[in-house]
Tab-separated table of C-alpha atoms and ligand atoms in Angstrom:
chain	number	residue	atom	x	y	z
Y	250	UNK	CA	4.237	-63.236	-44.667
Y	251	UNK	CA	6.862	-62.920	-47.363
Y	252	UNK	CA	9.568	-65.312	-46.202
Y	253	UNK	CA	12.314	-67.090	-48.138
Y	254	UNK	CA	11.062	-65.886	-51.502
Y	255	UNK	CA	7.436	-66.952	-51.086
Y	256	UNK	CA	4.142	-65.843	-49.561
Y	257	UNK	CA	3.419	-68.057	-46.576
Y	258	UNK	CA	0.522	-68.365	-44.172
Y	259	UNK	CA	1.209	-66.753	-40.819
Y	260	UNK	CA	1.857	-68.819	-37.723
Y	261	UNK	CA	-1.052	-67.471	-35.690
Y	262	UNK	CA	-4.596	-66.409	-36.491
Y	263	UNK	CA	-4.374	-62.847	-35.165
Y	264	UNK	CA	-4.875	-60.010	-37.633
Y	265	UNK	CA	-4.314	-56.263	-37.775
Y	266	UNK	CA	-7.019	-54.025	-39.137
Y	267	UNK	CA	-5.931	-51.458	-41.739
Y	268	UNK	CA	-8.108	-48.352	-41.688
Y	269	UNK	CA	-8.441	-45.610	-44.308
Y	270	UNK	CA	-7.886	-42.375	-42.320
Y	271	UNK	CA	-10.075	-40.387	-44.723
Y	272	UNK	CA	-13.136	-42.611	-44.268
Y	273	UNK	CA	-12.394	-44.210	-40.867
Y	274	UNK	CA	-13.352	-47.546	-42.476
Y	275	UNK	CA	-11.348	-50.765	-42.321
Y	276	UNK	CA	-10.413	-51.787	-45.853
Y	277	UNK	CA	-7.884	-54.578	-45.279
Y	278	UNK	CA	-6.492	-56.945	-42.687
Y	279	UNK	CA	-2.984	-58.327	-42.453
Y	280	UNK	CA	-1.646	-61.119	-40.243
Y	281	UNK	CA	-0.270	-60.147	-36.848
Y	282	UNK	CA	3.069	-61.928	-36.894
Y	283	UNK	CA	4.282	-63.935	-33.928
Y	284	UNK	CA	7.840	-64.678	-32.757
Y	285	UNK	CA	7.552	-67.923	-34.770
Y	286	UNK	CA	7.067	-65.942	-38.009
Y	287	UNK	CA	9.961	-63.664	-37.072
Y	288	UNK	CA	12.169	-66.645	-36.361
Y	289	UNK	CA	11.349	-68.226	-39.742
Y	290	UNK	CA	12.159	-64.956	-41.507
Y	291	UNK	CA	15.445	-64.477	-39.644
Y	292	UNK	CA	16.476	-68.056	-40.437
Y	293	UNK	CA	15.730	-67.473	-44.124
Y	294	UNK	CA	17.764	-64.259	-44.051
Y	295	UNK	CA	20.673	-66.041	-42.338
Y	296	UNK	CA	20.634	-68.860	-44.850
Y	297	UNK	CA	20.653	-66.367	-47.736
Y	298	UNK	CA	23.444	-64.238	-46.247
Y	299	UNK	CA	26.603	-66.042	-47.454
Y	300	UNK	CA	25.418	-66.132	-51.065
Y	301	UNK	CA	24.260	-62.536	-51.153
Y	302	UNK	CA	27.340	-61.224	-49.332
Y	303	UNK	CA	29.528	-63.021	-51.899
Y	304	UNK	CA	27.572	-61.641	-54.866
Y	305	UNK	CA	29.746	-59.049	-56.651
Y	306	UNK	CA	28.621	-55.526	-55.656
Y	307	UNK	CA	27.884	-54.568	-59.276
Y	308	UNK	CA	25.521	-57.545	-59.507
Y	309	UNK	CA	23.840	-56.497	-56.257
Y	310	UNK	CA	23.458	-53.043	-57.809
Y	311	UNK	CA	21.830	-54.596	-60.876
Y	312	UNK	CA	19.328	-56.437	-58.616
Y	313	UNK	CA	18.532	-53.163	-56.833
Y	314	UNK	CA	17.950	-51.508	-60.216
Y	315	UNK	CA	15.619	-54.401	-61.095
Y	316	UNK	CA	13.785	-53.854	-57.805
Y	317	UNK	CA	13.441	-50.179	-58.717
Y	318	UNK	CA	12.034	-51.109	-62.137
Y	319	UNK	CA	9.591	-53.610	-60.628
Y	320	UNK	CA	8.398	-50.998	-58.134
Y	321	UNK	CA	8.146	-48.408	-60.893
Y	322	UNK	CA	5.872	-50.799	-62.784
Y	323	UNK	CA	3.588	-50.808	-59.712
Y	324	UNK	CA	3.892	-47.041	-59.174
Y	325	UNK	CA	0.196	-46.190	-59.504
Y	326	UNK	CA	-0.869	-49.079	-57.286
Y	327	UNK	CA	1.747	-48.216	-54.669
Y	328	UNK	CA	0.572	-44.584	-54.581
Y	329	UNK	CA	-3.037	-45.706	-54.267
Y	330	UNK	CA	-2.137	-47.922	-51.306
Y	331	UNK	CA	-0.194	-45.160	-49.541
Y	332	UNK	CA	-3.233	-42.918	-49.940
Y	333	UNK	CA	-5.548	-45.609	-48.570
Y	334	UNK	CA	-3.511	-46.559	-45.523
Y	335	UNK	CA	-1.849	-43.241	-44.638
Y	336	UNK	CA	-4.386	-40.743	-45.972
Y	337	UNK	CA	-1.872	-38.782	-48.068
Y	338	UNK	CA	-3.480	-36.840	-50.949
Y	339	UNK	CA	-3.026	-38.802	-54.242
Y	340	UNK	CA	-0.714	-36.213	-55.829
Y	341	UNK	CA	1.596	-36.242	-52.819
Y	342	UNK	CA	1.574	-40.038	-52.675
Y	343	UNK	CA	2.806	-40.248	-56.238
Y	344	UNK	CA	5.190	-37.271	-56.255
Y	345	UNK	CA	6.796	-37.952	-52.876
Y	346	UNK	CA	5.809	-41.234	-51.206
Y	347	UNK	CA	6.558	-43.319	-54.291
Y	348	UNK	CA	8.876	-41.094	-56.344
Y	349	UNK	CA	11.328	-40.572	-53.480
Y	350	UNK	CA	11.989	-44.299	-52.829
Y	351	UNK	CA	12.458	-44.810	-56.567
Y	352	UNK	CA	15.206	-42.161	-56.501
Y	353	UNK	CA	16.766	-43.753	-53.426
Y	354	UNK	CA	16.774	-47.176	-55.105
Y	355	UNK	CA	18.467	-45.641	-58.149
Y	356	UNK	CA	21.101	-44.038	-55.934
Y	357	UNK	CA	21.916	-47.385	-54.292
Y	358	UNK	CA	21.941	-49.274	-57.576
Y	359	UNK	CA	24.710	-46.841	-58.586
Y	360	UNK	CA	26.479	-46.741	-55.215
Y	361	UNK	CA	26.665	-50.532	-54.988
Y	362	UNK	CA	28.470	-50.589	-58.314
Y	363	UNK	CA	30.783	-47.647	-57.646
Y	364	UNK	CA	31.600	-47.922	-53.940
Y	365	UNK	CA	35.185	-48.893	-53.040
Y	366	UNK	CA	34.641	-51.961	-50.870
Y	367	UNK	CA	38.394	-52.365	-50.598
Y	368	UNK	CA	41.187	-49.904	-49.841
Y	369	UNK	CA	44.942	-49.936	-49.219
Y	370	UNK	CA	46.211	-48.273	-46.049
Y	371	UNK	CA	50.009	-48.566	-45.717
Y	372	UNK	CA	50.808	-52.270	-45.504
Y	373	UNK	CA	47.139	-53.206	-45.026
Y	374	UNK	CA	44.234	-53.992	-47.270
Y	375	UNK	CA	40.932	-53.006	-45.668
Y	376	UNK	CA	37.752	-54.744	-46.791
Y	377	UNK	CA	34.274	-53.410	-46.141
Y	378	UNK	CA	32.027	-56.384	-45.485
Y	379	UNK	CA	28.305	-56.627	-44.764
Y	380	UNK	CA	27.241	-56.448	-41.119
Y	381	UNK	CA	25.008	-59.483	-41.627
Y	382	UNK	CA	21.281	-59.988	-41.080
Y	383	UNK	CA	19.440	-56.691	-40.589
Y	384	UNK	CA	16.193	-56.340	-38.670
Y	385	UNK	CA	14.480	-53.243	-40.105
Y	386	UNK	CA	11.621	-51.673	-38.133
Y	387	UNK	CA	9.802	-48.769	-39.750
Y	388	UNK	CA	7.133	-46.163	-38.894
Y	389	UNK	CA	3.980	-45.237	-40.802
Y	390	UNK	CA	4.649	-41.646	-41.805
Y	391	UNK	CA	6.561	-42.348	-45.056
Y	392	UNK	CA	5.919	-46.093	-45.237
Y	393	UNK	CA	7.619	-46.901	-48.521
Y	394	UNK	CA	10.456	-44.415	-48.146
Y	395	UNK	CA	11.353	-45.520	-44.610
Y	396	UNK	CA	11.507	-49.146	-45.733
Y	397	UNK	CA	13.565	-48.396	-48.860
Y	398	UNK	CA	15.935	-46.118	-46.914
Y	399	UNK	CA	16.943	-49.245	-44.965
Y	400	UNK	CA	16.469	-52.065	-47.454
Y	401	UNK	CA	18.332	-50.440	-50.379
Y	402	UNK	CA	21.613	-49.670	-48.546
Y	403	UNK	CA	21.476	-52.978	-46.656
Y	404	UNK	CA	21.141	-54.927	-49.917
Y	405	UNK	CA	23.850	-52.806	-51.549
Y	406	UNK	CA	26.170	-53.624	-48.653
Y	407	UNK	CA	25.516	-57.362	-49.014
Y	408	UNK	CA	23.267	-57.703	-45.959
Y	409	UNK	CA	19.990	-59.630	-45.925
Y	410	UNK	CA	16.893	-58.099	-44.375
Y	411	UNK	CA	13.774	-58.837	-42.361
Y	412	UNK	CA	11.399	-55.859	-42.466
Y	413	UNK	CA	8.697	-55.276	-39.845
Y	414	UNK	CA	6.556	-52.361	-41.081
Y	415	UNK	CA	4.304	-50.203	-38.898
Y	416	UNK	CA	0.882	-51.519	-37.900
Y	417	UNK	CA	-1.005	-48.652	-39.564
Y	418	UNK	CA	0.699	-48.992	-42.949
Y	419	UNK	CA	1.642	-52.640	-43.572
Y	420	UNK	CA	0.352	-52.883	-47.152
Y	421	UNK	CA	3.069	-50.755	-48.725
Y	422	UNK	CA	5.692	-53.177	-47.401
Y	423	UNK	CA	3.856	-55.968	-49.171
Y	424	UNK	CA	4.058	-53.985	-52.412
Y	425	UNK	CA	7.818	-53.759	-51.859
Y	426	UNK	CA	8.008	-57.511	-51.235
Y	427	UNK	CA	6.041	-58.185	-54.424
Y	428	UNK	CA	8.441	-55.936	-56.352
Y	429	UNK	CA	11.451	-57.762	-54.840
Y	430	UNK	CA	9.870	-61.024	-55.954
Y	431	UNK	CA	9.261	-59.720	-59.487
Y	432	UNK	CA	12.835	-58.416	-59.574
Y	433	UNK	CA	14.150	-61.918	-58.934
Y	434	UNK	CA	15.915	-61.160	-55.672
Y	435	UNK	CA	17.264	-64.493	-54.372
Y	436	UNK	CA	15.008	-66.211	-51.803
Y	437	UNK	CA	15.593	-65.047	-48.228
Y	438	UNK	CA	17.498	-61.885	-49.131
Y	439	UNK	CA	14.465	-59.732	-48.331
Y	440	UNK	CA	11.632	-60.835	-46.027
Y	441	UNK	CA	8.568	-59.074	-44.623
Y	442	UNK	CA	6.770	-59.924	-41.391
Y	443	UNK	CA	3.761	-57.766	-40.478
Y	444	UNK	CA	2.846	-57.512	-36.840
Y	445	UNK	CA	2.524	-55.473	-33.671
Y	446	UNK	CA	5.538	-53.531	-32.399
Y	447	UNK	CA	5.680	-55.013	-28.909
Y	448	UNK	CA	5.280	-58.559	-30.347
Y	449	UNK	CA	6.816	-58.976	-33.817
Y	450	UNK	CA	8.982	-55.830	-33.570
Y	451	UNK	CA	10.297	-56.800	-30.163
Y	452	UNK	CA	10.987	-60.395	-31.307
Y	453	UNK	CA	12.907	-59.130	-34.322
Y	454	UNK	CA	14.985	-56.598	-32.371
Y	455	UNK	CA	15.859	-59.205	-29.741
Y	456	UNK	CA	16.506	-62.142	-32.104
Y	457	UNK	CA	20.018	-63.505	-31.722
Y	458	UNK	CA	20.177	-64.213	-35.444
Y	459	UNK	CA	19.900	-60.503	-36.179
Y	460	UNK	CA	23.269	-58.744	-36.394
Y	461	UNK	CA	21.966	-55.204	-36.694
Y	462	UNK	CA	18.736	-53.427	-35.885
Y	463	UNK	CA	17.823	-50.417	-37.974
Y	464	UNK	CA	14.911	-48.619	-36.387
Y	465	UNK	CA	12.949	-45.537	-37.370
Y	466	UNK	CA	10.234	-44.391	-35.035
Y	467	UNK	CA	9.622	-42.697	-31.732
Y	468	UNK	CA	12.382	-41.778	-29.321
Y	469	UNK	CA	10.657	-43.790	-26.569
Y	470	UNK	CA	10.771	-47.093	-28.481
Y	471	UNK	CA	14.199	-46.244	-29.946
Y	472	UNK	CA	15.636	-45.879	-26.467
Y	473	UNK	CA	14.491	-49.430	-25.559
Y	474	UNK	CA	15.782	-50.896	-28.807
Y	475	UNK	CA	19.121	-49.154	-28.303
Y	476	UNK	CA	19.359	-50.516	-24.767
Y	477	UNK	CA	18.661	-54.109	-25.786
Y	478	UNK	CA	21.015	-53.848	-28.770
Y	479	UNK	CA	23.677	-52.505	-26.416
Y	480	UNK	CA	23.190	-55.427	-24.048
Y	481	UNK	CA	23.579	-57.866	-26.952
Y	482	UNK	CA	26.523	-55.889	-28.435
Y	483	UNK	CA	24.655	-55.541	-31.712
Y	484	UNK	CA	24.968	-52.788	-34.292
Y	485	UNK	CA	22.039	-50.363	-34.079
Y	486	UNK	CA	20.866	-47.378	-36.113
Y	487	UNK	CA	18.141	-45.161	-34.681
Y	488	UNK	CA	16.228	-42.527	-36.616
Y	489	UNK	CA	13.971	-40.880	-34.067
Y	490	UNK	CA	11.861	-37.815	-33.452
Y	491	UNK	CA	12.466	-34.154	-34.162
Y	492	UNK	CA	11.424	-30.592	-33.385
Y	493	UNK	CA	13.121	-28.803	-36.227
Y	494	UNK	CA	13.514	-25.044	-36.484
Y	495	UNK	CA	13.084	-22.859	-39.546
Y	496	UNK	CA	15.286	-19.874	-38.712
Y	497	UNK	CA	14.648	-16.683	-40.665
Y	498	UNK	CA	17.506	-14.214	-40.239
Y	499	UNK	CA	17.100	-10.478	-40.949
Y	500	UNK	CA	17.834	-9.793	-44.607
Y	501	UNK	CA	16.197	-13.030	-45.811
Y	502	UNK	CA	13.349	-13.022	-48.304
Y	503	UNK	CA	10.728	-13.107	-45.547
Y	504	UNK	CA	7.702	-13.993	-47.695
Y	505	UNK	CA	9.521	-16.876	-49.367
Y	506	UNK	CA	10.979	-18.167	-46.106
Y	507	UNK	CA	7.557	-18.161	-44.432
Y	508	UNK	CA	5.730	-19.687	-47.407
Y	509	UNK	CA	8.268	-22.456	-47.971
Y	510	UNK	CA	8.403	-23.061	-44.218
Y	511	UNK	CA	4.629	-23.460	-43.930
Y	512	UNK	CA	4.561	-25.713	-47.019
Y	513	UNK	CA	7.357	-27.893	-45.592
Y	514	UNK	CA	5.414	-28.332	-42.362
Y	515	UNK	CA	1.986	-28.940	-43.920
Y	516	UNK	CA	3.287	-31.614	-46.319
Y	517	UNK	CA	2.129	-35.037	-45.125
Y	518	UNK	CA	-0.162	-33.267	-42.625
Y	519	UNK	CA	2.831	-32.382	-40.463
Y	520	UNK	CA	3.707	-36.054	-40.006
Y	521	UNK	CA	7.299	-35.618	-41.113
Y	522	UNK	CA	10.080	-36.360	-38.645
Y	523	UNK	CA	12.098	-33.303	-39.707
Y	524	UNK	CA	9.026	-31.047	-40.128
Y	525	UNK	CA	9.838	-27.392	-39.455
Y	526	UNK	CA	7.336	-27.144	-36.622
Y	527	UNK	CA	9.078	-24.101	-35.114
Y	528	UNK	CA	9.587	-20.860	-37.017
Y	529	UNK	CA	12.056	-18.386	-35.510
Y	530	UNK	CA	11.629	-14.745	-36.571
Y	531	UNK	CA	13.369	-11.517	-35.527
Y	532	UNK	CA	11.257	-9.241	-33.307
Y	533	UNK	CA	11.247	-6.457	-35.949
Y	534	UNK	CA	9.698	-8.751	-38.577
Y	535	UNK	CA	7.562	-10.806	-36.251
Y	536	UNK	CA	4.094	-9.346	-36.927
Y	537	UNK	CA	4.632	-9.421	-40.669
Y	538	UNK	CA	5.776	-13.060	-40.509
Y	539	UNK	CA	2.725	-14.066	-38.451
Y	540	UNK	CA	0.392	-12.453	-40.999
Y	541	UNK	CA	2.204	-14.214	-43.846
Y	542	UNK	CA	2.028	-17.561	-42.032
Y	543	UNK	CA	-1.690	-17.121	-41.380
Y	544	UNK	CA	-2.313	-16.490	-45.078
Y	545	UNK	CA	-0.058	-19.390	-46.099
Y	546	UNK	CA	-1.768	-21.813	-43.691
Y	547	UNK	CA	-5.202	-20.805	-45.023
Y	548	UNK	CA	-4.181	-22.130	-48.436
Y	549	UNK	CA	-3.784	-25.585	-46.895
Y	550	UNK	CA	-7.257	-25.725	-45.323
Y	551	UNK	CA	-8.577	-27.993	-48.095
Y	552	UNK	CA	-5.248	-29.521	-49.051
Y	553	UNK	CA	-3.944	-31.300	-45.961
Y	554	UNK	CA	-4.895	-34.937	-45.691
Y	555	UNK	CA	-6.132	-36.581	-42.504
Y	556	UNK	CA	-3.752	-37.749	-39.794
Y	557	UNK	CA	-2.969	-41.447	-39.821
Y	558	UNK	CA	-5.242	-42.535	-36.966
Y	559	UNK	CA	-7.777	-41.396	-34.392
Y	560	UNK	CA	-5.044	-41.729	-31.780
Y	561	UNK	CA	-2.706	-39.447	-33.672
Y	562	UNK	CA	-5.502	-36.911	-34.302
Y	563	UNK	CA	-6.397	-36.864	-30.614
Y	564	UNK	CA	-2.764	-36.417	-29.657
Y	565	UNK	CA	-2.383	-33.431	-31.981
Y	566	UNK	CA	-5.628	-31.873	-30.747
Y	567	UNK	CA	-4.362	-32.291	-27.202
Y	568	UNK	CA	-1.220	-30.330	-28.081
Y	569	UNK	CA	-3.321	-27.551	-29.627
Y	570	UNK	CA	-5.413	-27.287	-26.464
Y	571	UNK	CA	-2.243	-27.269	-24.383
Y	572	UNK	CA	-0.789	-24.456	-26.500
Y	573	UNK	CA	-3.856	-22.335	-25.781
Y	574	UNK	CA	-3.793	-23.271	-22.087
Y	575	UNK	CA	-0.113	-22.299	-21.777
Y	576	UNK	CA	-0.828	-18.853	-23.245
Y	577	UNK	CA	0.239	-19.080	-26.893
Y	578	UNK	CA	-1.904	-16.998	-29.299
Y	579	UNK	CA	-3.968	-19.110	-31.689
Y	580	UNK	CA	-3.732	-17.280	-35.023
Y	581	UNK	CA	-5.595	-19.774	-37.168
Y	582	UNK	CA	-6.875	-23.355	-36.927
Y	583	UNK	CA	-7.618	-24.968	-33.593
Y	584	UNK	CA	-8.590	-28.321	-32.169
Y	585	UNK	CA	-12.154	-28.500	-33.542
Y	586	UNK	CA	-12.700	-31.167	-36.204
Y	587	UNK	CA	-12.760	-29.351	-39.564
Y	588	UNK	CA	-14.749	-32.140	-41.208
Y	589	UNK	CA	-16.055	-35.631	-40.771
Y	590	UNK	CA	-15.531	-38.480	-41.392
Y	591	UNK	CA	-11.748	-38.633	-41.390
Y	592	UNK	CA	-9.030	-37.885	-38.861
Y	593	UNK	CA	-8.581	-34.286	-39.982
Y	594	UNK	CA	-6.968	-31.449	-38.048
Y	595	UNK	CA	-7.055	-27.847	-39.330
Y	596	UNK	CA	-3.759	-26.233	-40.320
Y	597	UNK	CA	-2.933	-24.389	-37.112
Y	598	UNK	CA	-0.601	-21.479	-36.392
Y	599	UNK	CA	0.418	-20.283	-32.946
Y	600	UNK	CA	2.145	-16.941	-32.315
Y	601	UNK	CA	3.717	-15.588	-29.115
Y	602	UNK	CA	5.163	-19.023	-28.416
Y	603	UNK	CA	8.000	-19.025	-25.874
Y	604	UNK	CA	10.781	-21.626	-25.940
Y	605	UNK	CA	9.677	-23.300	-22.705
Y	606	UNK	CA	6.101	-24.024	-23.852
Y	607	UNK	CA	5.156	-27.641	-24.537
Y	608	UNK	CA	4.318	-26.856	-28.184
Y	609	UNK	CA	7.864	-25.479	-28.614
Y	610	UNK	CA	9.502	-28.496	-27.005
Y	611	UNK	CA	7.628	-31.664	-27.939
Y	612	UNK	CA	7.188	-33.299	-31.302
Y	613	UNK	CA	3.538	-32.757	-32.301
Y	614	UNK	CA	3.534	-34.661	-35.612
Y	615	UNK	CA	0.619	-32.684	-37.002
Y	616	UNK	CA	-0.069	-29.501	-39.015
Y	617	UNK	CA	0.737	-27.182	-36.100
Y	618	UNK	CA	3.228	-24.321	-36.402
Y	619	UNK	CA	4.758	-22.462	-33.449
Y	620	UNK	CA	6.219	-19.035	-34.298
Y	621	UNK	CA	8.845	-17.808	-31.839
Y	622	UNK	CA	10.405	-14.357	-31.553
Y	623	UNK	CA	14.144	-13.751	-31.143
Y	624	UNK	CA	16.150	-10.587	-30.327
Y	625	UNK	CA	19.438	-11.249	-32.100
Y	626	UNK	CA	21.359	-14.119	-33.717
Y	627	UNK	CA	22.688	-15.511	-30.450
Y	628	UNK	CA	19.171	-15.547	-29.067
Y	629	UNK	CA	17.953	-17.320	-32.224
Y	630	UNK	CA	20.684	-19.944	-31.896
Y	631	UNK	CA	19.924	-20.519	-28.231
Y	632	UNK	CA	16.218	-21.044	-29.027
Y	633	UNK	CA	16.938	-23.228	-32.065
Y	634	UNK	CA	19.161	-25.519	-29.989
Y	635	UNK	CA	16.951	-25.552	-26.890
Y	636	UNK	CA	15.209	-28.905	-27.422
Y	637	UNK	CA	16.319	-32.486	-26.841
Y	638	UNK	CA	16.082	-33.085	-30.606
Y	639	UNK	CA	18.336	-32.207	-33.542
Y	640	UNK	CA	17.084	-33.743	-36.775
Y	641	UNK	CA	16.406	-31.102	-39.436
Y	642	UNK	CA	16.097	-27.388	-39.925
Y	643	UNK	CA	16.174	-24.466	-42.300
Y	644	UNK	CA	18.156	-21.232	-42.292
Y	645	UNK	CA	17.312	-18.212	-44.441
Y	646	UNK	CA	19.516	-15.133	-44.833
Y	647	UNK	CA	20.199	-12.440	-47.440
Y	648	UNK	CA	23.744	-13.680	-47.633
Y	649	UNK	CA	24.335	-17.423	-48.080
Y	650	UNK	CA	27.596	-17.349	-46.111
Y	651	UNK	CA	25.741	-15.870	-43.146
Y	652	UNK	CA	23.161	-18.681	-43.318
Y	653	UNK	CA	25.940	-21.279	-43.492
Y	654	UNK	CA	27.735	-19.764	-40.494
Y	655	UNK	CA	24.516	-19.934	-38.478
Y	656	UNK	CA	23.747	-23.491	-39.620
Y	657	UNK	CA	27.209	-24.644	-38.543
Y	658	UNK	CA	26.315	-23.620	-34.984
Y	659	UNK	CA	23.032	-25.539	-34.923
Y	660	UNK	CA	22.945	-28.904	-33.143
Y	661	UNK	CA	21.121	-30.675	-35.919
Y	662	UNK	CA	21.837	-33.214	-38.645
Y	663	UNK	CA	20.376	-31.753	-41.825
Y	664	UNK	CA	19.700	-28.107	-42.685
Y	665	UNK	CA	18.329	-26.523	-45.863
Y	666	UNK	CA	20.003	-23.235	-46.757
Y	667	UNK	CA	17.626	-20.662	-48.296
Y	668	UNK	CA	15.239	-23.442	-49.309
Y	669	UNK	CA	17.848	-25.936	-50.578
Y	670	UNK	CA	16.459	-28.922	-52.461
Y	671	UNK	CA	16.245	-32.517	-51.251
Y	672	UNK	CA	19.305	-34.578	-52.133
Y	673	UNK	CA	19.016	-38.392	-51.918
Y	674	UNK	CA	22.797	-38.675	-51.445
Y	675	UNK	CA	22.945	-36.375	-48.396
Y	676	UNK	CA	23.229	-38.174	-45.048
Y	677	UNK	CA	20.039	-37.904	-43.031
Y	678	UNK	CA	19.907	-38.410	-39.281
Y	679	UNK	CA	19.903	-36.783	-35.924
Y	680	UNK	CA	22.028	-35.044	-33.360
Y	681	UNK	CA	21.138	-35.475	-29.685
Y	682	UNK	CA	17.986	-37.545	-29.028
Y	683	UNK	CA	16.993	-37.554	-32.697
Y	684	UNK	CA	19.044	-40.658	-33.189
Y	685	UNK	CA	22.230	-42.539	-33.876
Y	686	UNK	CA	23.576	-43.159	-37.369
Y	687	UNK	CA	22.729	-41.810	-40.818
Y	688	UNK	CA	20.562	-42.926	-43.712
Y	689	UNK	CA	20.838	-42.331	-47.488
Y	690	UNK	CA	23.794	-41.954	-49.789
Y	691	UNK	CA	27.282	-43.300	-49.064
Y	692	UNK	CA	26.958	-42.533	-45.335
Y	693	UNK	CA	23.809	-44.649	-45.235
Y	694	UNK	CA	25.662	-47.476	-46.978
Y	695	UNK	CA	28.488	-47.311	-44.424
Y	696	UNK	CA	26.008	-48.081	-41.622
Y	697	UNK	CA	25.586	-51.598	-43.018
Y	698	UNK	CA	29.296	-52.335	-43.437
Y	699	UNK	CA	32.010	-53.494	-41.076
Y	700	UNK	CA	35.705	-53.444	-41.797
Y	701	UNK	CA	38.289	-56.190	-41.905
Y	702	UNK	CA	41.964	-55.350	-42.285
Y	703	UNK	CA	44.669	-57.685	-43.590
Y	704	UNK	CA	48.317	-56.782	-42.960
Y	705	UNK	CA	51.090	-57.689	-45.384
V	940	NAD	P1	6.742	-46.049	-32.994
V	940	NAD	O1	8.034	-45.946	-32.301
V	940	NAD	O2	5.532	-46.243	-32.173
V	940	NAD	O3	6.745	-47.248	-34.026
V	940	NAD	C1	7.755	-47.390	-34.985
V	940	NAD	C2	7.917	-48.862	-35.315
V	940	NAD	O4	8.380	-49.544	-34.162
V	940	NAD	C3	6.625	-49.557	-35.729
V	940	NAD	O5	6.896	-50.505	-36.732
V	940	NAD	C4	6.204	-50.258	-34.457
V	940	NAD	O6	5.416	-51.381	-34.691
V	940	NAD	C5	7.551	-50.650	-33.874
V	940	NAD	N1	7.563	-50.873	-32.431
V	940	NAD	C6	6.752	-50.325	-31.483
V	940	NAD	N2	7.075	-50.808	-30.274
V	940	NAD	C7	8.116	-51.662	-30.436
V	940	NAD	C8	8.904	-52.455	-29.559
V	940	NAD	N3	8.689	-52.459	-28.250
V	940	NAD	N4	9.901	-53.196	-30.081
V	940	NAD	C9	10.160	-53.180	-31.403
V	940	NAD	N5	9.433	-52.459	-32.290
V	940	NAD	C10	8.424	-51.703	-31.815
V	940	NAD	O7	6.663	-44.748	-33.884
V	940	NAD	P2	5.498	-44.298	-34.868
V	940	NAD	O8	4.434	-43.688	-34.045
V	940	NAD	O9	5.116	-45.357	-35.786
V	940	NAD	O10	6.277	-43.209	-35.737
V	940	NAD	C11	6.320	-41.879	-35.403
V	940	NAD	C12	7.679	-41.500	-34.860
V	940	NAD	O11	8.710	-41.857	-35.776
V	940	NAD	C13	7.832	-40.041	-34.655
V	940	NAD	O12	8.427	-39.779	-33.403
V	940	NAD	C14	8.771	-39.606	-35.765
V	940	NAD	O13	9.508	-38.454	-35.540
V	940	NAD	C15	9.620	-40.768	-35.913
V	940	NAD	N6	10.237	-40.772	-37.231
V	940	NAD	C16	11.565	-40.514	-37.332
V	940	NAD	C17	12.172	-40.475	-38.573
V	940	NAD	C18	13.631	-40.218	-38.737
V	940	NAD	O14	14.149	-40.487	-39.816
V	940	NAD	N7	14.321	-39.741	-37.748
V	940	NAD	C19	11.411	-40.716	-39.693
V	940	NAD	C20	10.061	-40.972	-39.552
V	940	NAD	C21	9.495	-41.013	-38.304
């Protein structure tokens, strides 16, 4: 465990096996943290809080820049570890899994220095102060990014952090801890405890020394964490599941919209929370779009990595079988294992999907696309909004203003217009059951701040 600026033996003897999804072989073990480890980490974070909170924001920014540089120095190793524990193809690990957190760290190094932590409102001065000790609980799908998306803004705000990474991908968090150590972050400001969700995660979320829980993961666990945070009157941020729609309006560049949409979904083997797992196409263009999607998916046959675990693979296969059973038309792919060993699932496209089908409603978290048909824009909007989720989405139209008008009516937190590029400053987070709160950029920083007003 990385606690109070040093690597310490764990309290218990339990371990977690880390398996390479491409080979199905265990290649590492990490300690399964107990509530005693969590308690030690929270105490270290509490002890470090006054000093870090009082550190001038520009100096905190400089430490975050040093963390970025230390991580950058380990870039190749970090990418190799993401590939080993998650199964992401090496190019994607480097270009996205590691490059993205480096950009996010840069953005917070700058935001810490430039943010106005103090403002005048009439006869008051309002100070933005750190929330306190943050318990960060992250999922496996973008292991380094999910951790950095919490740790960087929390540190910028002046909070101290205890991170509990996902069981499947704990090694990346250790790379981050090593980088924090190399960067000379003061002891206790950033701590890592590996462990099981219902044990170490639960102990962290419930610890009375934790002022805020920032959780990314499934809606089921998020609901419980939100409930216990509510009972303790604790700040909570929840980044949960999604079932995002890629809406292609008449007049859009159909081939581009379909190709970019399929690429967005297939990236990370479909294990992206805001993956465009539903494609909505006008009835007049439907057959053409299905043919384009089939051809686009075929290009990914040898390119998608395995899913993270046997459990995840079996879950995705189950959804594919259910899609067939509920009457959707399997255009390409299917639930048969495309190769072995490895937890692979073929890129799969379903047509003739109706909004009430399970594969149109539930988050699959695999390389499975559902193409739905709409009659007119109102019908498209109704279908797009007809899930419990609202995390991401895409809108394509010939006219940008038309795409914007449609996007404004969608119940979702982040939408790419005609293939808009990723922006690390844009707030990311969900409407409806996709979550509470926002990550990244100044909005992500605000999550970790509370205000104090002085009247004169
Ligand atoms: P998960 O909810 O099972 O686990 C997430 C984290 O919570 C892990 O670290 C786990 O150990 C921990 N955990 C599990 N049970 C816990 C408990 N009782 N108390 C405290 N912590 C506990 O989710 P997962 O399967 O790892 O991740 C996949 C899910 O995450 C998907 O639903 C996906 O959409 C979602 N996700 C959302 C976003 C987003 O930004 N909205 C990003 C990535 C992933």
